[in-house]
Amino acid sequence: MRQLLLAAAAVSLVLPVHAPLLADEAASSPGQIVDAAPADDWIAIAPSDLLVMDLAADAIGNPRRVVIQLMPAPFSQGWIDNIRKLAAAHWWDGTSVNRVQDNYVVQWGDATEEKALPEGLVTVPERKYEAPFEDDLQAALRAKLKSEEAELLAAFRQPRDKKIRAIQLAIPRDPFAEETIVFRGWPIAVDRQDQSAWPIHCYAMVGVGRNLSPDTGTGAELYTVIGHAPRHLDRNIALVGRVISGIEHLSSLPRGTGALGFYEDAAQRVPIVSVRLASELTGGDRLHFEYLSTESDSFARYADARANRRDPFFIRPAGGADICNIPVPVRPVAAE
């Protein structure tokens, strides 16, 4: 049976934490703020956390490399351990991209479902779609709440003709979760009452294909989001990472014409040449990336600029942004 994902999409709003603007940032674009971020605000991604997928060259011979950053603890670690074993066994070599559904996902793995899996893969229970709070997340949520309380108090002090709008803008809204936060570089939803947290299906996030519950997938069948954030999948499927380079090699593929976007003709499938952890690569093939610390002032200003565009093109700032519209900046860096 083919691995399945349910179809639909939705969007939600969340207000970012505001940071004081610097004098020269009044009209800066988000990209300009990122470019100006000091070196200390960037965090290196360990090569062991990078999954490198090389697809067959395109029609004119151009190489197609996709780089995936694996999610850190405490999220989805059972599936990620499986993925590391699959990569170490070179299991994906010779498999293919076999599903491309417009405005939804690209999916890859063994289209024949006949390739034997390596030994040692674990079955992960559904409860692991969520993770319990940890101390650092608790602290980040307290800081976020303090900032939101300050904004709400400031809104109540506004003149009567501006007060209602100010209060609306000061209260975060998300139809899928009690609240959301960008934590340690990742979009996370939380439920304070249940003391649980889970990653969010934003564009380019990578998840594990599965069959019907209670199956949770092994990690051998993976997909990435190429459309509007399908937040209804949160807590229903394991998210294990995100594409940080080469998403265009997946999002630009021809759409499948079969059910759920599967390719009906095997000749349409895009061959996967190899999948390796970057730590397995050597010499000039070794990759190095870093992300902008989401605990930095630079990120806070960047997030504010995403929600309140002040650069010359924009006429009216939106006053808020979907958490998926505040992608964490990632950049390649030269090896030392």
Short mmCIF file of C-alpha atoms in Angstrom, two decimals:
data_model
loop_
_atom_site.label_atom_id
_atom_site.label_comp_id
_atom_site.label_asym_id
_atom_site.label_seq_id
_atom_site.Cartn_x
_atom_site.Cartn_y
_atom_site.Cartn_z
CA MET A 1 0.00 0.00 0.00
CA ARG A 2 1.29 3.47 -0.84
CA GLN A 3 2.22 5.76 2.01
CA LEU A 4 -0.51 8.37 2.32
CA LEU A 5 -0.84 11.96 3.47
CA LEU A 6 -4.23 13.63 3.90
CA ALA A 7 -4.80 16.72 1.75
CA ALA A 8 -5.81 20.30 2.70
CA ALA A 9 -4.14 23.50 3.86
CA ALA A 10 -4.64 26.30 6.34
CA VAL A 11 -2.95 29.40 7.68
CA SER A 12 -2.75 31.02 11.07
CA LEU A 13 -1.63 34.31 12.47
CA VAL A 14 0.85 34.98 15.22
CA LEU A 15 2.46 38.22 16.28
CA PRO A 16 6.24 38.14 16.65
CA VAL A 17 8.07 39.45 19.69
CA HIS A 18 9.08 43.01 18.92
CA ALA A 19 12.60 44.32 19.46
CA PRO A 20 13.69 47.97 19.55
CA LEU A 21 14.60 49.13 16.07
CA LEU A 22 18.05 50.53 15.49
CA ALA A 23 18.23 54.02 14.00
CA ASP A 24 19.28 52.74 10.58
CA GLU A 25 16.63 49.99 10.50
CA ALA A 26 13.52 52.16 10.22
CA ALA A 27 13.19 51.30 6.52
CA SER A 28 15.29 48.13 6.37
CA SER A 29 13.97 45.00 4.70
CA PRO A 30 14.15 41.66 6.53
CA GLY A 31 16.97 40.63 4.22
CA GLN A 32 19.00 43.73 5.02
CA ILE A 33 18.63 43.07 8.75
CA VAL A 34 19.82 39.49 8.25
CA ASP A 35 22.78 40.64 6.15
CA ALA A 36 23.80 43.05 8.90
CA ALA A 37 23.59 40.46 11.70
CA PRO A 38 26.95 40.09 13.47
CA ALA A 39 28.86 36.83 13.22
CA ASP A 40 28.13 36.00 16.85
CA ASP A 41 24.39 35.81 16.04
CA TRP A 42 24.92 32.82 13.74
CA ILE A 43 24.99 29.19 14.94
CA ALA A 44 26.82 26.46 13.04
CA ILE A 45 24.82 23.37 12.03
CA ALA A 46 26.72 20.16 12.79
CA PRO A 47 27.48 18.07 9.65
CA SER A 48 25.91 15.10 11.44
CA ASP A 49 22.61 17.03 11.41
CA LEU A 50 22.65 17.53 7.63
CA LEU A 51 21.14 14.99 5.23
CA VAL A 52 22.45 15.44 1.68
CA MET A 53 20.30 14.06 -1.15
CA ASP A 54 21.68 14.05 -4.70
CA LEU A 55 19.06 13.59 -7.41
CA ALA A 56 19.85 12.58 -10.98
CA ALA A 57 20.97 15.53 -13.10
CA ASP A 58 18.24 17.50 -14.84
CA ALA A 59 17.49 17.40 -18.57
CA ILE A 60 20.44 19.64 -19.47
CA GLY A 61 22.91 17.99 -17.12
CA ASN A 62 22.76 20.31 -14.12
CA PRO A 63 23.35 18.63 -10.75
CA ARG A 64 20.48 18.65 -8.24
CA ARG A 65 21.45 18.59 -4.57
CA VAL A 66 18.96 18.92 -1.69
CA VAL A 67 20.20 19.54 1.86
CA ILE A 68 17.99 18.76 4.86
CA GLN A 69 18.65 19.89 8.41
CA LEU A 70 17.48 17.27 10.90
CA MET A 71 15.44 18.42 13.88
CA PRO A 72 17.12 18.61 17.30
CA ALA A 73 15.95 16.96 20.51
CA PRO A 74 13.45 16.62 22.04
CA PHE A 75 11.42 16.37 18.82
CA SER A 76 10.99 13.25 16.65
CA GLN A 77 14.21 11.59 17.77
CA GLY A 78 13.00 8.01 17.22
CA TRP A 79 12.31 8.66 13.55
CA ILE A 80 15.52 10.66 13.19
CA ASP A 81 17.54 7.78 14.63
CA ASN A 82 15.95 5.60 11.95
CA ILE A 83 16.83 8.14 9.26
CA ARG A 84 20.47 8.15 10.37
CA LYS A 85 20.52 4.34 10.09
CA LEU A 86 18.92 4.48 6.64
CA ALA A 87 21.49 7.05 5.48
CA ALA A 88 24.39 5.03 6.92
CA ALA A 89 23.11 1.97 5.05
CA HIS A 90 22.83 4.03 1.82
CA TRP A 91 19.29 2.71 1.64
CA TRP A 92 17.87 5.57 -0.43
CA ASP A 93 20.43 5.11 -3.22
CA GLY A 94 18.50 4.00 -6.29
CA THR A 95 15.09 4.98 -4.95
CA SER A 96 13.14 7.93 -6.34
CA VAL A 97 10.92 10.95 -5.96
CA ASN A 98 7.55 9.39 -6.74
CA ARG A 99 4.91 11.93 -5.72
CA VAL A 100 4.51 15.65 -6.46
CA GLN A 101 1.18 17.12 -5.40
CA ASP A 102 0.59 20.74 -6.36
CA ASN A 103 0.51 23.21 -3.45
CA TYR A 104 1.14 20.38 -1.02
CA VAL A 105 4.09 17.96 -0.89
CA VAL A 106 6.90 16.21 -2.74
CA GLN A 107 7.48 12.64 -1.51
CA TRP A 108 10.34 10.19 -2.02
CA GLY A 109 11.37 6.66 -1.11
CA ASP A 110 11.02 3.16 -2.59
CA ALA A 111 8.12 3.39 -5.04
CA THR A 112 8.07 -0.40 -5.41
CA GLU A 113 7.81 -0.94 -1.63
CA GLU A 114 9.90 -4.06 -2.14
CA LYS A 115 13.33 -2.87 -0.97
CA ALA A 116 14.31 -4.47 2.34
CA LEU A 117 14.85 -2.05 5.21
CA PRO A 118 18.07 -2.20 7.23
CA GLU A 119 17.98 -3.93 10.59
CA GLY A 120 17.61 -1.98 13.79
CA LEU A 121 14.84 0.43 12.82
CA VAL A 122 12.45 1.15 15.68
CA THR A 123 8.69 1.57 15.75
CA VAL A 124 7.88 4.98 17.21
CA PRO A 125 4.55 5.43 19.06
CA GLU A 126 2.10 8.18 18.11
CA ARG A 127 2.58 9.96 21.44
CA LYS A 128 6.03 10.99 20.18
CA TYR A 129 4.43 13.41 17.71
CA GLU A 130 4.53 15.74 20.74
CA ALA A 131 7.28 16.38 23.26
CA PRO A 132 7.04 17.49 26.90
CA PHE A 133 8.16 20.95 27.92
CA GLU A 134 11.79 21.38 28.89
CA ASP A 135 13.28 24.14 31.05
CA ASP A 136 14.64 26.23 28.15
CA LEU A 137 11.30 26.18 26.36
CA GLN A 138 9.53 27.15 29.58
CA ALA A 139 11.89 30.10 29.94
CA ALA A 140 11.36 31.16 26.31
CA LEU A 141 7.58 31.02 26.77
CA ARG A 142 7.79 33.10 29.95
CA ALA A 143 9.82 35.74 28.10
CA LYS A 144 7.32 35.72 25.23
CA LEU A 145 4.39 36.07 27.63
CA LYS A 146 6.08 38.98 29.42
CA SER A 147 6.57 40.77 26.10
CA GLU A 148 2.95 40.13 25.09
CA GLU A 149 1.69 41.43 28.44
CA ALA A 150 3.70 44.61 27.97
CA GLU A 151 2.24 45.09 24.48
CA LEU A 152 -1.28 44.50 25.76
CA LEU A 153 -0.87 47.02 28.59
CA ALA A 154 0.47 49.54 26.10
CA ALA A 155 -2.56 48.89 23.87
CA PHE A 156 -4.97 49.66 26.73
CA ARG A 157 -3.24 53.02 27.16
CA GLN A 158 -3.98 54.05 23.59
CA PRO A 159 -6.58 56.74 22.84
CA ARG A 160 -10.12 55.41 22.50
CA ASP A 161 -10.14 55.61 18.70
CA LYS A 162 -7.01 53.45 18.48
CA LYS A 163 -7.49 51.16 21.46
CA ILE A 164 -9.54 48.34 19.88
CA ARG A 165 -7.18 47.93 16.96
CA ALA A 166 -4.15 48.06 19.25
CA ILE A 167 -5.61 45.37 21.52
CA GLN A 168 -6.38 43.13 18.54
CA LEU A 169 -2.81 43.42 17.32
CA ALA A 170 -1.40 42.74 20.79
CA ILE A 171 -3.18 39.41 21.25
CA PRO A 172 -1.59 36.45 19.38
CA ARG A 173 -4.01 34.31 17.42
CA ASP A 174 -3.54 30.81 16.05
CA PRO A 175 -6.44 28.48 15.18
CA PHE A 176 -4.29 25.34 15.48
CA ALA A 177 -2.57 25.79 18.82
CA GLU A 178 -2.76 27.73 22.06
CA GLU A 179 0.32 29.60 20.88
CA THR A 180 3.38 29.33 18.68
CA ILE A 181 7.02 30.26 19.14
CA VAL A 182 10.24 30.08 17.14
CA PHE A 183 12.48 28.09 19.48
CA ARG A 184 16.12 27.14 18.89
CA GLY A 185 15.66 27.86 15.22
CA TRP A 186 12.40 25.94 14.66
CA PRO A 187 8.68 26.83 14.45
CA ILE A 188 7.00 25.18 17.43
CA ALA A 189 3.40 25.06 18.69
CA VAL A 190 2.64 24.61 22.39
CA ASP A 191 -0.18 23.73 24.74
CA ARG A 192 0.55 25.18 28.17
CA GLN A 193 -2.20 23.22 29.90
CA ASP A 194 -0.98 19.86 28.60
CA GLN A 195 2.67 20.94 28.89
CA SER A 196 3.34 19.70 25.37
CA ALA A 197 5.01 21.06 22.26
CA TRP A 198 5.25 19.99 18.63
CA PRO A 199 6.89 21.18 15.37
CA ILE A 200 4.84 22.96 12.71
CA HIS A 201 4.23 22.08 9.04
CA CYS A 202 5.70 25.17 7.37
CA TYR A 203 7.02 25.39 3.81
CA ALA A 204 10.06 23.12 3.24
CA MET A 205 9.54 21.16 6.47
CA VAL A 206 10.28 17.44 6.07
CA GLY A 207 8.02 14.72 7.47
CA VAL A 208 7.62 10.95 7.58
CA GLY A 209 5.11 9.29 5.23
CA ARG A 210 2.87 6.69 6.85
CA ASN A 211 -0.16 4.49 6.36
CA LEU A 212 -3.29 4.66 8.51
CA SER A 213 -3.00 4.87 12.30
CA PRO A 214 -1.50 3.26 14.34
CA ASP A 215 1.29 3.12 11.72
CA THR A 216 3.71 6.05 12.22
CA GLY A 217 6.19 5.33 9.42
CA THR A 218 9.81 4.31 9.72
CA GLY A 219 11.43 7.35 8.10
CA ALA A 220 12.13 5.49 4.85
CA GLU A 221 9.34 7.42 3.10
CA LEU A 222 9.84 11.18 3.44
CA TYR A 223 8.09 14.27 2.11
CA THR A 224 8.62 18.02 2.10
CA VAL A 225 6.01 20.77 2.02
CA ILE A 226 5.97 22.76 -1.23
CA GLY A 227 2.77 24.72 -0.74
CA HIS A 228 0.58 26.54 1.74
CA ALA A 229 1.37 25.37 5.28
CA PRO A 230 -0.76 22.24 5.95
CA ARG A 231 -1.07 22.87 9.68
CA HIS A 232 -3.83 20.25 10.01
CA LEU A 233 -1.07 17.63 9.73
CA ASP A 234 0.60 18.85 12.93
CA ARG A 235 0.62 16.11 15.59
CA ASN A 236 -0.70 13.64 13.01
CA ILE A 237 2.59 12.94 11.24
CA ALA A 238 6.19 13.12 12.44
CA LEU A 239 8.21 16.13 11.33
CA VAL A 240 11.93 15.42 11.24
CA GLY A 241 13.61 18.41 9.61
CA ARG A 242 13.53 21.03 6.87
CA VAL A 243 15.08 21.61 3.47
CA ILE A 244 17.68 24.38 3.83
CA SER A 245 19.15 24.22 0.33
CA GLY A 246 17.89 23.00 -3.04
CA ILE A 247 14.14 23.16 -2.40
CA GLU A 248 13.79 24.41 -5.99
CA HIS A 249 14.87 20.98 -7.26
CA LEU A 250 11.76 19.53 -5.63
CA SER A 251 9.17 22.31 -5.88
CA SER A 252 9.71 22.75 -9.64
CA LEU A 253 9.17 19.09 -10.55
CA PRO A 254 6.24 18.16 -12.84
CA ARG A 255 3.07 17.44 -10.87
CA GLY A 256 1.92 13.85 -10.66
CA THR A 257 -1.37 13.07 -12.37
CA GLY A 258 -2.30 10.06 -10.24
CA ALA A 259 -4.21 10.06 -6.97
CA LEU A 260 -2.62 12.41 -4.40
CA GLY A 261 -0.04 13.47 -7.00
CA PHE A 262 1.72 10.10 -7.40
CA TYR A 263 3.41 9.57 -10.76
CA GLU A 264 1.40 7.09 -12.82
CA ASP A 265 4.28 6.41 -15.19
CA ALA A 266 7.44 5.03 -13.57
CA ALA A 267 9.48 6.94 -16.16
CA GLN A 268 8.37 10.20 -14.53
CA ARG A 269 10.01 9.36 -11.22
CA VAL A 270 13.17 11.30 -10.42
CA PRO A 271 16.01 8.91 -9.49
CA ILE A 272 17.84 9.46 -6.21
CA VAL A 273 21.57 8.91 -6.74
CA SER A 274 22.56 9.05 -3.09
CA VAL A 275 21.58 10.23 0.38
CA ARG A 276 24.33 10.76 2.95
CA LEU A 277 24.85 12.51 6.24
CA ALA A 278 27.18 15.44 5.59
CA SER A 279 29.53 14.03 8.23
CA GLU A 280 30.15 11.10 5.84
CA LEU A 281 31.29 13.43 3.06
CA THR A 282 34.94 14.35 2.75
CA GLY A 283 37.10 17.12 1.33
CA GLY A 284 35.38 19.54 -0.99
CA ASP A 285 32.08 17.70 -0.67
CA ARG A 286 31.79 18.50 3.06
CA LEU A 287 29.01 21.08 3.60
CA HIS A 288 28.83 23.85 6.18
CA PHE A 289 25.73 25.86 7.06
CA GLU A 290 24.66 28.11 9.93
CA TYR A 291 21.36 29.62 11.04
CA LEU A 292 20.49 32.93 12.64
CA SER A 293 20.00 32.41 16.36
CA THR A 294 16.32 32.86 17.12
CA GLU A 295 17.26 34.07 20.60
CA SER A 296 19.28 36.98 19.17
CA ASP A 297 18.27 40.62 18.86
CA SER A 298 18.95 40.35 15.13
CA PHE A 299 16.28 37.68 14.77
CA ALA A 300 13.79 39.69 16.85
CA ARG A 301 14.29 42.69 14.55
CA TYR A 302 14.07 40.45 11.49
CA ALA A 303 10.79 38.93 12.74
CA ASP A 304 9.38 42.39 13.44
CA ALA A 305 10.35 43.48 9.93
CA ARG A 306 8.59 40.44 8.44
CA ALA A 307 5.40 41.46 10.26
CA ASN A 308 5.77 45.22 9.73
CA ARG A 309 7.38 45.91 6.36
CA ARG A 310 8.80 49.41 6.40
CA ASP A 311 10.96 49.22 3.28
CA PRO A 312 9.92 51.55 0.42
CA PHE A 313 7.83 49.06 -1.60
CA PHE A 314 5.26 48.59 1.17
CA ILE A 315 2.40 51.02 1.74
CA ARG A 316 0.75 49.55 4.84
CA PRO A 317 2.47 47.20 7.33
CA ALA A 318 0.42 44.08 8.06
CA GLY A 319 0.93 44.28 11.82
CA GLY A 320 1.41 40.52 12.15
CA ALA A 321 2.74 37.43 10.45
CA ASP A 322 1.97 33.75 10.24
CA ILE A 323 4.68 31.84 12.06
CA CYS A 324 5.39 30.09 8.77
CA ASN A 325 6.00 33.50 7.20
CA ILE A 326 8.97 34.09 9.50
CA PRO A 327 11.37 31.48 8.09
CA VAL A 328 14.60 31.14 10.03
CA PRO A 329 17.50 32.46 7.91
CA VAL A 330 20.09 29.81 6.99
CA ARG A 331 23.27 30.43 5.00
CA PRO A 332 26.14 28.35 3.61
CA VAL A 333 29.59 29.13 4.93
CA ALA A 334 33.02 28.37 3.58
CA ALA A 335 35.02 25.65 5.28
CA GLU A 336 37.88 26.90 7.43
#
